[in-house]
CSV table of C-alpha atoms and ligand atoms in Angstrom, one decimal:
chain,number,residue,atom,x,y,z
U,1,UNK,CA,29.4,28.5,3.8
U,2,UNK,CA,33.0,27.5,4.0
U,3,UNK,CA,34.3,25.5,6.9
U,4,UNK,CA,38.0,25.2,7.7
U,5,UNK,CA,37.3,21.9,9.4
U,6,UNK,CA,34.3,19.7,9.3
U,7,UNK,CA,32.5,18.5,12.4
U,8,UNK,CA,32.9,14.7,13.0
U,9,UNK,CA,29.9,12.5,12.4
U,10,UNK,CA,27.9,12.0,15.5
U,11,UNK,CA,29.1,9.1,17.7
U,12,UNK,CA,26.1,6.9,17.2
U,13,UNK,CA,25.7,7.7,13.5
U,14,UNK,CA,23.7,5.0,11.8
U,15,UNK,CA,25.8,4.0,8.8
U,16,UNK,CA,23.5,1.8,6.9
U,17,UNK,CA,22.3,0.4,3.6
U,18,UNK,CA,18.8,-0.3,2.3
U,19,UNK,CA,16.5,-2.6,0.3
U,20,UNK,CA,12.8,-3.3,-0.4
U,21,UNK,CA,10.9,-6.5,-0.1
U,22,UNK,CA,9.8,-6.9,-3.7
U,23,UNK,CA,13.3,-6.1,-5.0
U,24,UNK,CA,15.2,-8.6,-2.9
U,25,UNK,CA,13.1,-11.3,-1.3
U,26,UNK,CA,11.7,-13.5,-4.0
U,27,UNK,CA,9.7,-16.4,-2.5
U,28,UNK,CA,6.8,-14.5,-4.0
U,29,UNK,CA,4.2,-17.2,-3.0
U,30,UNK,CA,6.0,-19.0,-0.2
U,31,UNK,CA,4.6,-19.8,3.2
U,32,UNK,CA,1.2,-18.4,2.6
U,33,UNK,CA,2.2,-15.0,1.0
U,34,UNK,CA,-0.6,-13.4,-1.1
U,35,UNK,CA,0.1,-11.7,-4.4
U,36,UNK,CA,0.9,-8.0,-4.5
U,37,UNK,CA,0.1,-5.6,-7.3
U,38,UNK,CA,3.7,-5.9,-8.5
U,39,UNK,CA,3.4,-9.7,-8.6
U,40,UNK,CA,0.4,-9.3,-10.9
U,41,UNK,CA,1.6,-6.4,-12.9
U,42,UNK,CA,5.0,-7.9,-13.8
U,43,UNK,CA,3.2,-11.0,-15.3
U,44,UNK,CA,1.7,-8.9,-18.0
U,45,UNK,CA,4.0,-8.9,-21.1
U,46,UNK,CA,5.6,-5.6,-21.8
U,47,UNK,CA,5.1,-4.1,-18.4
U,48,UNK,CA,8.7,-4.6,-17.1
U,49,UNK,CA,12.2,-4.5,-18.5
U,50,UNK,CA,12.8,-7.7,-20.4
U,51,UNK,CA,9.9,-9.3,-18.5
U,52,UNK,CA,11.8,-9.3,-15.2
U,53,UNK,CA,9.8,-10.0,-12.0
U,54,UNK,CA,10.3,-10.5,-8.3
U,55,UNK,CA,9.5,-14.2,-8.2
U,56,UNK,CA,13.0,-15.0,-7.1
U,57,UNK,CA,14.7,-11.6,-7.1
U,58,UNK,CA,18.0,-12.1,-5.2
U,59,UNK,CA,16.4,-14.8,-2.9
U,60,UNK,CA,17.0,-12.8,0.3
U,61,UNK,CA,14.0,-14.7,1.8
U,62,UNK,CA,16.1,-17.8,1.9
U,63,UNK,CA,19.5,-16.3,2.1
U,64,UNK,CA,18.9,-13.5,4.7
U,65,UNK,CA,21.5,-15.1,7.1
U,66,UNK,CA,24.2,-15.0,4.5
U,67,UNK,CA,23.3,-11.4,3.7
U,68,UNK,CA,23.3,-10.4,7.4
U,69,UNK,CA,26.7,-12.1,7.8
U,70,UNK,CA,28.0,-9.9,5.0
U,71,UNK,CA,26.5,-6.8,6.7
U,72,UNK,CA,28.3,-7.8,9.8
U,73,UNK,CA,31.5,-8.2,8.0
U,74,UNK,CA,31.1,-4.7,6.6
U,75,UNK,CA,30.4,-3.3,10.0
U,76,UNK,CA,26.9,-2.0,9.0
U,77,UNK,CA,25.2,-0.2,11.9
U,78,UNK,CA,21.7,-0.1,10.3
U,79,UNK,CA,19.8,-2.1,7.7
U,80,UNK,CA,16.7,-0.6,6.1
U,81,UNK,CA,14.3,-3.2,4.7
U,82,UNK,CA,10.6,-3.3,3.9
U,83,UNK,CA,7.9,-5.7,4.9
U,84,UNK,CA,5.7,-7.2,2.2
U,85,UNK,CA,2.2,-6.4,3.4
U,86,UNK,CA,0.8,-9.5,1.7
U,87,UNK,CA,3.2,-11.8,3.6
U,88,UNK,CA,1.6,-10.6,6.8
U,89,UNK,CA,-2.0,-10.3,5.5
U,90,UNK,CA,-2.3,-12.4,2.3
U,91,UNK,CA,-5.6,-10.7,1.5
U,92,UNK,CA,-4.5,-7.3,2.7
U,93,UNK,CA,-6.8,-7.4,5.7
U,94,UNK,CA,-8.3,-10.0,8.0
U,95,UNK,CA,-6.4,-13.2,8.7
U,96,UNK,CA,-2.8,-12.8,9.8
U,97,UNK,CA,-0.2,-15.2,8.3
U,98,UNK,CA,2.0,-16.3,11.2
U,99,UNK,CA,4.7,-17.6,8.8
U,100,UNK,CA,5.1,-14.2,7.3
U,101,UNK,CA,5.6,-12.6,10.7
U,102,UNK,CA,8.1,-15.3,11.5
U,103,UNK,CA,10.3,-14.4,8.6
U,104,UNK,CA,10.6,-10.8,9.6
U,105,UNK,CA,11.0,-11.8,13.3
U,106,UNK,CA,13.9,-14.0,12.3
U,107,UNK,CA,15.5,-11.3,10.2
U,108,UNK,CA,15.1,-8.7,12.9
U,109,UNK,CA,16.6,-11.1,15.5
U,110,UNK,CA,19.5,-11.9,13.2
U,111,UNK,CA,20.2,-8.2,12.7
U,112,UNK,CA,20.0,-7.4,16.4
U,113,UNK,CA,22.3,-10.4,17.3
U,114,UNK,CA,24.8,-8.8,14.9
U,115,UNK,CA,24.4,-5.3,16.4
U,116,UNK,CA,22.7,-4.0,13.3
U,117,UNK,CA,19.8,-1.6,13.9
U,118,UNK,CA,16.7,-2.7,11.9
U,119,UNK,CA,15.0,0.1,10.1
U,120,UNK,CA,11.6,-1.2,9.0
U,121,UNK,CA,9.6,0.3,6.1
U,122,UNK,CA,5.9,-0.4,6.2
U,123,UNK,CA,5.1,0.3,2.6
U,124,UNK,CA,7.5,0.1,-0.3
U,125,UNK,CA,5.0,-0.1,-3.1
U,126,UNK,CA,3.8,-3.8,-3.0
U,127,UNK,CA,0.1,-3.3,-2.1
U,128,UNK,CA,-1.8,-6.6,-1.7
U,129,UNK,CA,-3.5,-7.4,-5.0
U,130,UNK,CA,-6.6,-8.3,-3.0
U,131,UNK,CA,-7.0,-4.7,-1.9
U,132,UNK,CA,-6.6,-3.5,-5.4
U,133,UNK,CA,-9.3,-5.9,-6.6
U,134,UNK,CA,-11.7,-5.3,-3.7
U,135,UNK,CA,-11.3,-1.5,-3.1
U,136,UNK,CA,-9.5,-0.1,-6.1
U,137,UNK,CA,-6.4,0.2,-4.0
U,138,UNK,CA,-5.4,3.6,-2.8
U,139,UNK,CA,-8.5,5.1,-4.4
U,140,UNK,CA,-10.5,4.0,-1.4
U,141,UNK,CA,-10.5,5.0,2.3
U,142,UNK,CA,-11.0,1.3,3.1
U,143,UNK,CA,-7.4,0.7,1.9
U,144,UNK,CA,-6.2,3.4,4.3
U,145,UNK,CA,-8.0,1.6,7.1
U,146,UNK,CA,-6.6,-1.8,6.1
U,147,UNK,CA,-3.1,-0.2,6.1
U,148,UNK,CA,-3.6,1.0,9.7
U,149,UNK,CA,-4.7,-2.5,10.8
U,150,UNK,CA,-1.6,-4.0,9.0
U,151,UNK,CA,0.6,-1.5,10.9
U,152,UNK,CA,-1.1,-2.4,14.2
U,153,UNK,CA,-0.1,-6.0,13.7
U,154,UNK,CA,3.6,-5.0,13.1
U,155,UNK,CA,3.7,-2.4,15.9
U,156,UNK,CA,2.3,-4.9,18.4
U,157,UNK,CA,4.7,-7.7,17.3
U,158,UNK,CA,7.9,-5.7,16.7
U,159,UNK,CA,7.4,-2.5,18.6
U,160,UNK,CA,9.8,-3.6,21.3
U,161,UNK,CA,12.5,-4.8,18.9
U,162,UNK,CA,12.5,-2.1,16.2
U,163,UNK,CA,13.2,1.5,17.1
U,164,UNK,CA,13.1,3.1,13.6
U,165,UNK,CA,10.1,2.8,11.4
U,166,UNK,CA,9.3,4.3,7.9
U,167,UNK,CA,5.7,4.7,6.8
U,168,UNK,CA,5.5,5.3,3.1
U,169,UNK,CA,8.4,5.0,0.8
U,170,UNK,CA,8.4,7.8,-1.8
U,171,UNK,CA,4.7,8.6,-2.0
U,172,UNK,CA,5.8,11.3,-4.4
U,173,UNK,CA,7.0,8.6,-6.8
U,174,UNK,CA,4.6,5.7,-6.5
U,175,UNK,CA,1.5,7.8,-6.7
U,176,UNK,CA,2.4,9.7,-9.9
U,177,UNK,CA,3.8,6.6,-11.5
U,178,UNK,CA,0.8,4.5,-10.6
U,179,UNK,CA,-2.0,6.9,-11.2
U,180,UNK,CA,-0.7,9.4,-13.8
U,181,UNK,CA,2.1,8.0,-15.9
U,182,UNK,CA,1.0,4.3,-15.9
U,183,UNK,CA,4.6,3.3,-15.2
U,184,UNK,CA,3.7,1.3,-12.1
U,185,UNK,CA,0.6,-0.6,-11.1
U,186,UNK,CA,-2.3,0.1,-11.2
U,187,UNK,CA,-1.2,1.8,-14.4
U,188,UNK,CA,-3.8,4.6,-14.5
U,189,UNK,CA,-3.5,7.9,-16.3
U,190,UNK,CA,-5.9,10.2,-14.6
U,191,UNK,CA,-4.8,13.3,-12.8
U,192,UNK,CA,-8.0,13.7,-10.8
U,193,UNK,CA,-7.9,10.2,-9.6
U,194,UNK,CA,-4.2,10.6,-8.8
U,195,UNK,CA,-4.7,13.5,-6.5
U,196,UNK,CA,-7.6,11.8,-4.8
U,197,UNK,CA,-5.5,8.6,-4.2
U,198,UNK,CA,-2.6,10.7,-3.0
U,199,UNK,CA,-4.9,12.2,-0.3
U,200,UNK,CA,-6.0,8.7,0.9
U,201,UNK,CA,-2.3,7.8,1.2
U,202,UNK,CA,-1.7,10.9,3.3
U,203,UNK,CA,-4.6,9.9,5.6
U,204,UNK,CA,-3.1,6.3,5.9
U,205,UNK,CA,0.3,7.8,6.7
U,206,UNK,CA,-1.0,10.2,9.4
U,207,UNK,CA,-3.2,7.5,11.0
U,208,UNK,CA,-0.3,5.1,11.1
U,209,UNK,CA,1.9,7.7,12.8
U,210,UNK,CA,-0.8,8.4,15.3
U,211,UNK,CA,-1.3,4.8,16.1
U,212,UNK,CA,2.4,4.2,16.4
U,213,UNK,CA,2.7,7.0,19.0
U,214,UNK,CA,0.0,5.3,21.0
U,215,UNK,CA,1.5,1.8,20.8
U,216,UNK,CA,5.2,2.4,20.6
U,217,UNK,CA,5.9,5.6,22.5
U,218,UNK,CA,9.6,5.0,22.7
U,219,UNK,CA,10.2,4.4,19.0
U,220,UNK,CA,10.6,6.8,16.1
U,221,UNK,CA,8.6,6.9,12.9
U,222,UNK,CA,8.6,9.0,9.7
U,223,UNK,CA,8.0,8.8,5.9
U,224,UNK,CA,10.8,8.5,3.4
U,225,UNK,CA,10.4,11.2,0.8
U,226,UNK,CA,12.2,11.4,-2.6
U,227,UNK,CA,13.4,14.9,-2.4
U,228,UNK,CA,14.8,16.9,-5.3
U,229,UNK,CA,16.0,20.4,-4.7
U,230,UNK,CA,14.6,22.9,-7.4
U,231,UNK,CA,17.1,25.4,-8.9
U,232,UNK,CA,16.3,28.5,-10.8
U,233,UNK,CA,17.7,28.3,-14.3
U,234,UNK,CA,18.8,31.9,-14.1
U,235,UNK,CA,18.7,34.9,-11.8
U,236,UNK,CA,15.7,36.3,-13.8
U,237,UNK,CA,13.1,36.8,-11.0
U,238,UNK,CA,10.6,35.0,-13.3
U,239,UNK,CA,12.8,31.9,-13.2
U,240,UNK,CA,13.2,32.2,-9.5
U,241,UNK,CA,9.5,32.3,-9.1
U,242,UNK,CA,9.2,29.2,-11.4
U,243,UNK,CA,11.7,27.3,-9.1
U,244,UNK,CA,9.6,28.2,-6.1
U,245,UNK,CA,6.6,26.8,-7.9
U,246,UNK,CA,8.6,23.7,-8.8
U,247,UNK,CA,9.6,23.3,-5.2
U,248,UNK,CA,6.0,23.6,-4.1
U,249,UNK,CA,4.8,21.2,-6.8
U,250,UNK,CA,7.5,18.5,-6.3
U,251,UNK,CA,8.3,18.8,-2.6
U,252,UNK,CA,6.2,20.9,-0.3
U,253,UNK,CA,2.9,19.5,-1.6
U,254,UNK,CA,3.9,16.3,0.3
U,255,UNK,CA,6.3,17.5,3.0
U,256,UNK,CA,4.0,20.2,4.4
U,257,UNK,CA,1.3,17.5,4.8
U,258,UNK,CA,3.6,15.2,6.6
U,259,UNK,CA,5.4,17.7,8.8
U,260,UNK,CA,2.9,20.6,9.2
U,261,UNK,CA,-0.3,18.5,8.9
U,262,UNK,CA,-1.8,20.6,6.0
U,263,UNK,CA,-1.5,21.2,2.3
U,264,UNK,CA,0.2,24.3,1.0
U,265,UNK,CA,-2.5,26.8,0.1
U,266,UNK,CA,-1.1,27.9,-3.3
U,267,UNK,CA,-1.0,24.3,-4.5
U,268,UNK,CA,-4.6,23.6,-3.4
U,269,UNK,CA,-5.8,26.7,-5.2
U,270,UNK,CA,-3.9,25.7,-8.3
U,271,UNK,CA,-5.6,22.3,-8.2
U,272,UNK,CA,-9.0,23.8,-7.8
U,273,UNK,CA,-8.5,26.0,-10.8
U,274,UNK,CA,-7.5,23.0,-12.8
U,275,UNK,CA,-10.6,21.1,-11.6
U,276,UNK,CA,-8.4,18.6,-9.8
U,277,UNK,CA,-9.5,19.4,-6.2
U,278,UNK,CA,-10.1,16.3,-4.0
U,279,UNK,CA,-12.3,15.9,-1.0
U,280,UNK,CA,-10.9,17.0,2.3
U,281,UNK,CA,-13.4,16.5,5.1
U,282,UNK,CA,-13.1,18.3,8.5
U,283,UNK,CA,-12.3,14.9,10.0
U,284,UNK,CA,-9.4,14.5,7.4
U,285,UNK,CA,-8.0,17.8,8.5
U,286,UNK,CA,-7.9,16.6,12.1
U,287,UNK,CA,-6.3,13.3,11.0
U,288,UNK,CA,-3.5,15.1,9.1
U,289,UNK,CA,-2.8,17.4,11.9
U,290,UNK,CA,-2.2,14.4,14.2
U,291,UNK,CA,0.4,12.6,12.0
U,292,UNK,CA,3.5,14.6,12.7
U,293,UNK,CA,6.6,12.3,12.3
U,294,UNK,CA,9.6,12.0,14.7
U,295,UNK,CA,12.1,12.3,11.9
U,296,UNK,CA,12.1,12.9,8.2
U,297,UNK,CA,13.4,10.1,5.9
U,298,UNK,CA,15.1,11.6,2.8
U,299,UNK,CA,15.9,9.6,-0.4
U,300,UNK,CA,18.2,11.7,-2.5
U,301,UNK,CA,19.2,11.0,-6.1
U,302,UNK,CA,19.0,14.4,-7.8
U,303,UNK,CA,16.9,17.6,-8.2
U,304,UNK,CA,15.7,19.7,-11.0
U,305,UNK,CA,16.0,23.1,-12.7
U,306,UNK,CA,13.1,25.4,-13.5
U,307,UNK,CA,12.4,28.3,-15.8
U,308,UNK,CA,9.4,30.4,-16.4
U,309,UNK,CA,6.7,28.4,-18.0
U,310,UNK,CA,6.0,28.7,-21.7
U,311,UNK,CA,2.6,30.1,-21.3
U,312,UNK,CA,4.1,33.2,-19.8
U,313,UNK,CA,7.1,33.5,-22.2
U,314,UNK,CA,4.9,32.6,-25.1
U,315,UNK,CA,7.2,29.8,-26.3
U,316,UNK,CA,8.5,26.5,-25.3
U,317,UNK,CA,12.1,26.9,-24.3
U,318,UNK,CA,13.6,23.5,-23.5
U,319,UNK,CA,12.7,20.1,-24.7
U,320,UNK,CA,15.3,18.1,-22.9
U,321,UNK,CA,12.8,16.3,-20.7
U,322,UNK,CA,11.1,14.0,-23.1
U,323,UNK,CA,10.6,11.1,-20.8
U,324,UNK,CA,8.9,10.7,-17.5
U,325,UNK,CA,11.4,11.0,-14.7
U,326,UNK,CA,10.0,9.9,-11.3
U,327,UNK,CA,11.9,12.8,-9.6
U,328,UNK,CA,10.7,15.4,-12.0
U,329,UNK,CA,7.0,15.1,-12.5
U,330,UNK,CA,6.8,17.1,-15.6
U,331,UNK,CA,3.9,16.6,-18.0
U,332,UNK,CA,5.1,16.4,-21.5
U,333,UNK,CA,2.8,18.1,-24.1
U,334,UNK,CA,-0.1,17.9,-21.8
U,335,UNK,CA,-1.2,21.4,-21.5
U,336,UNK,CA,-3.9,20.8,-19.0
U,337,UNK,CA,-1.4,19.5,-16.4
U,338,UNK,CA,-1.3,21.9,-13.4
U,339,UNK,CA,2.5,22.3,-13.3
U,340,UNK,CA,2.6,23.4,-16.9
U,341,UNK,CA,1.2,26.8,-15.7
U,342,UNK,CA,3.7,26.9,-12.9
U,343,UNK,CA,7.1,26.2,-14.3
U,344,UNK,CA,9.0,24.5,-17.0
U,345,UNK,CA,11.8,21.9,-16.4
U,346,UNK,CA,15.2,22.5,-17.9
U,347,UNK,CA,18.4,20.5,-17.8
U,348,UNK,CA,21.2,21.9,-15.8
U,349,UNK,CA,24.3,22.8,-17.7
U,350,UNK,CA,26.5,22.5,-14.6
U,351,UNK,CA,25.8,18.8,-13.9
U,352,UNK,CA,27.0,15.6,-15.5
U,353,UNK,CA,24.7,12.6,-15.7
U,354,UNK,CA,24.8,8.9,-14.8
U,355,UNK,CA,24.8,6.2,-17.4
U,356,UNK,CA,21.0,6.2,-16.8
U,357,UNK,CA,20.6,9.9,-17.4
U,358,UNK,CA,20.2,11.0,-13.8
U,359,UNK,CA,22.0,14.2,-12.8
U,360,UNK,CA,24.9,13.8,-10.4
U,361,UNK,CA,24.7,16.5,-7.9
U,362,UNK,CA,26.4,16.1,-4.5
U,363,UNK,CA,26.1,19.8,-3.6
U,364,UNK,CA,22.3,19.4,-4.2
U,365,UNK,CA,22.4,16.8,-1.4
U,366,UNK,CA,23.8,19.4,1.0
U,367,UNK,CA,21.2,21.9,-0.2
U,368,UNK,CA,18.4,19.3,0.3
U,369,UNK,CA,19.5,18.6,3.9
U,370,UNK,CA,19.7,22.3,4.7
U,371,UNK,CA,16.3,23.1,3.2
U,372,UNK,CA,14.4,20.4,4.9
U,373,UNK,CA,16.1,21.2,8.2
U,374,UNK,CA,15.3,24.9,7.8
U,375,UNK,CA,11.7,24.3,6.8
U,376,UNK,CA,10.6,21.4,9.0
U,377,UNK,CA,13.1,21.3,11.8
U,378,UNK,CA,13.1,17.5,12.3
U,379,UNK,CA,16.0,15.1,12.6
U,380,UNK,CA,16.8,13.8,9.1
U,381,UNK,CA,17.5,10.1,8.3
U,382,UNK,CA,18.9,9.7,4.8
U,383,UNK,CA,17.1,6.5,3.8
U,384,UNK,CA,18.4,6.2,0.2
U,385,UNK,CA,21.2,7.6,-1.9
U,386,UNK,CA,23.3,5.7,-4.4
U,387,UNK,CA,24.4,5.2,-8.0
U,388,UNK,CA,22.8,2.9,-10.5
U,389,UNK,CA,25.4,1.6,-12.9
U,390,UNK,CA,26.4,-1.3,-15.2
U,391,UNK,CA,28.9,-3.4,-13.2
U,392,UNK,CA,31.2,-5.9,-14.7
U,393,UNK,CA,32.1,-9.1,-12.9
U,394,UNK,CA,35.8,-9.9,-13.7
U,395,UNK,CA,36.9,-13.5,-13.7
U,396,UNK,CA,33.9,-14.4,-11.7
U,397,UNK,CA,35.4,-12.8,-8.6
U,398,UNK,CA,35.9,-9.1,-8.5
U,399,UNK,CA,34.0,-6.0,-9.3
U,400,UNK,CA,35.9,-2.7,-9.6
U,401,UNK,CA,33.4,0.1,-9.1
U,402,UNK,CA,35.4,3.3,-8.6
U,403,UNK,CA,32.5,5.3,-10.1
U,404,UNK,CA,30.3,4.2,-7.2
U,405,UNK,CA,33.0,5.0,-4.6
U,406,UNK,CA,33.5,8.4,-6.1
U,407,UNK,CA,29.7,9.1,-6.2
U,408,UNK,CA,29.2,8.0,-2.6
U,409,UNK,CA,32.2,9.8,-1.3
U,410,UNK,CA,31.3,13.1,-2.8
U,411,UNK,CA,27.7,12.8,-1.4
U,412,UNK,CA,29.0,11.8,2.1
U,413,UNK,CA,31.3,14.7,2.2
U,414,UNK,CA,28.5,17.1,1.3
U,415,UNK,CA,26.4,15.5,4.0
U,416,UNK,CA,29.2,16.1,6.5
U,417,UNK,CA,29.3,19.7,5.4
U,418,UNK,CA,25.5,19.9,6.0
U,419,UNK,CA,26.1,18.4,9.5
U,420,UNK,CA,28.7,21.1,10.0
U,421,UNK,CA,26.3,23.7,8.8
U,422,UNK,CA,23.9,22.6,11.6
U,423,UNK,CA,21.6,19.9,10.1
U,424,UNK,CA,20.8,17.1,12.4
U,425,UNK,CA,21.4,13.9,10.4
U,426,UNK,CA,20.9,10.7,12.4
U,427,UNK,CA,21.8,8.1,9.8
U,428,UNK,CA,22.6,7.4,6.2
U,429,UNK,CA,21.4,4.3,4.3
U,430,UNK,CA,23.1,3.8,0.9
U,431,UNK,CA,20.9,2.3,-1.8
U,432,UNK,CA,21.5,-0.6,-1.8
U,433,UNK,CA,23.2,-3.4,0.2
U,434,UNK,CA,23.1,-6.2,-2.3
U,435,UNK,CA,22.2,-5.7,-5.9
U,436,UNK,CA,18.5,-6.0,-6.4
U,437,UNK,CA,15.7,-5.9,-9.0
U,438,UNK,CA,15.2,-2.4,-10.3
U,439,UNK,CA,11.5,-1.9,-10.8
U,440,UNK,CA,11.8,-0.8,-14.4
U,441,UNK,CA,15.4,-1.7,-15.3
U,442,UNK,CA,15.7,-5.3,-14.2
U,443,UNK,CA,19.2,-6.4,-13.1
U,444,UNK,CA,21.1,-4.2,-15.5
U,445,UNK,CA,21.1,-1.2,-13.3
U,446,UNK,CA,22.9,-2.1,-10.2
U,447,UNK,CA,23.3,-0.2,-6.9
U,448,UNK,CA,24.7,-2.7,-4.4
U,449,UNK,CA,27.9,-3.0,-2.4
U,450,UNK,CA,27.5,-6.7,-2.9
U,451,UNK,CA,27.2,-8.0,-6.4
U,452,UNK,CA,24.6,-10.8,-7.0
U,453,UNK,CA,25.5,-13.0,-9.8
U,454,UNK,CA,22.3,-13.3,-11.8
U,455,UNK,CA,21.0,-11.5,-14.9
U,456,UNK,CA,17.6,-10.7,-16.3
U,457,UNK,CA,17.2,-14.1,-17.9
U,458,UNK,CA,19.0,-16.5,-15.6
U,459,UNK,CA,19.1,-16.8,-11.9
U,460,UNK,CA,22.4,-18.8,-11.9
U,461,UNK,CA,23.8,-19.5,-8.4
U,462,UNK,CA,22.9,-16.0,-7.0
U,463,UNK,CA,26.4,-15.9,-5.6
U,464,UNK,CA,27.2,-12.8,-3.4
U,465,UNK,CA,30.4,-11.1,-4.3
U,466,UNK,CA,31.5,-7.9,-2.4
U,467,UNK,CA,32.5,-5.1,-4.8
U,468,UNK,CA,35.4,-2.7,-4.2
U,469,UNK,CA,32.9,-0.2,-2.8
U,470,UNK,CA,32.0,-2.8,-0.1
U,471,UNK,CA,35.5,-2.5,1.4
U,472,UNK,CA,35.6,1.2,0.9
U,473,UNK,CA,32.3,1.7,2.8
U,474,UNK,CA,33.6,-0.7,5.5
U,475,UNK,CA,36.5,1.6,6.1
U,476,UNK,CA,34.2,4.7,6.2
U,477,UNK,CA,32.1,3.0,8.9
U,478,UNK,CA,35.1,1.7,10.9
U,479,UNK,CA,36.5,5.3,11.0
U,480,UNK,CA,33.1,6.9,11.6
U,481,UNK,CA,33.7,8.9,8.4
U,482,UNK,CA,37.2,10.2,9.0
U,483,UNK,CA,38.5,8.1,6.1
U,484,UNK,CA,36.4,10.3,3.7
U,485,UNK,CA,38.9,13.1,4.1
U,486,UNK,CA,42.0,11.1,4.4
U,487,UNK,CA,41.6,9.6,1.0
U,488,UNK,CA,41.9,12.9,-0.9
D,1,LIG,C1,13.9,4.8,-5.3
D,1,LIG,C2,13.1,3.6,-4.8
D,1,LIG,O1,13.0,5.5,-6.0
D,1,LIG,O2,14.9,4.6,-6.2
D,1,LIG,C3,13.9,2.3,-4.9
D,1,LIG,O3,12.8,3.8,-3.5
D,1,LIG,C4,14.5,2.2,-6.3
D,1,LIG,O4,13.0,1.2,-4.7
D,1,LIG,C5,15.5,3.4,-6.4
D,1,LIG,O5,15.1,1.0,-6.6
D,1,LIG,C6,16.3,3.4,-7.7
D,1,LIG,O6,15.4,3.4,-8.7
D,1,LIG,P1,15.8,2.7,-10.1
D,1,LIG,O7,14.6,2.9,-11.0
D,1,LIG,O8,17.0,3.2,-10.6
D,1,LIG,O9,15.9,1.2,-9.7
């Protein structure tokens, strides 16, 4: 669809940036905080990149005022952050830690005083270790109940101050990485257990949404999903069918549950045939049906390309995906994996890649937004999008990151085209505001608008230094996006 002119961004568009507790806060055991599964997992040698952990991270816990001041200087309209569950309930359930609540209350107040809308994520992967030990984490329905009680504490305390809430961050990433690929805690490699745990998270999500609607009727809540559009490798109908399977496997298996309250039938049947079915009680069906969100959070990095699977063609065609990519859950050489019968991943000859091997695909962003709008018809909040790169600090004072500006600009223009097409996008949070700890890549892979002067080995002074992209985004916000076209 070609537009001679693009619609302006909505007047109250939420220009934002994002972070997650474990990746920025540090203060891992301060003021009564209990350990999370990431605190424990990162202490085992070999689990993380160069043994990096979140003990100090970028010390946002102690420097949040300085960080909010920079947000204000940038003109940010929204800041997405997550709450560390084990700061609020050190054992995951039971006694509430007032000091933990105070920290988030202070942060929220600081944001509001500076006219920045807080966007609160309830779960960004840092499950309290106590729940892992006591209930086997997300493998137990008791963890779902504990999650709902944790949410209740936050809804009651912050329901009047925070309008936008995110339930689960990228369930489609933390579940496979935690229970299938052993790349995240609890580092399990068991497909059957993975699908069962995933169902429990779906229940937790739906129950939290339902409770939110009862306690905070004026607010808005939704999950943040890591969406990757699936392309067909060719116009061979067999490849088109494969891409449809890929979309069902990677996207609709989660999004249908969130937005339509039930699993896609084809996928359930596929799991049954592979002896991977999980228990869904009639009570569960009711619960899922009651968890419809108010908006859909979309995290967009890249999509994938599918061709007919090798069982049908009788040969393996493309070996380019040798590693596990969290956005393309493709089993490698594991012929019992359900997706092996459905499609085969291929690299896309039209797309370049980042320094970290992720495809760069701004048009895919527009496709993403249009597809989710067409299928689920909810307002969309882009809760993550950004470029991970090596940044160089020059003379201790400047960081020139034209590659990041180019990446963001292309994505924002495609988002504006999607808005012009008719997608209702309410906000956009770039990943990330400051540099932060990458779960599996330490401090080498940077995403921030603000450089944080530390590396994997040394914390140094943790000085904050705005990058060129900081000033560029500031102008985008100031002009409500019109500068995006002027700069051409
Ligand atoms: C998303 C997560 O998957 O991608 C973030 O929600 C994460 O927490 C981001 O940091 C980038 O991932 P990575 O591996 O490049 O740091």
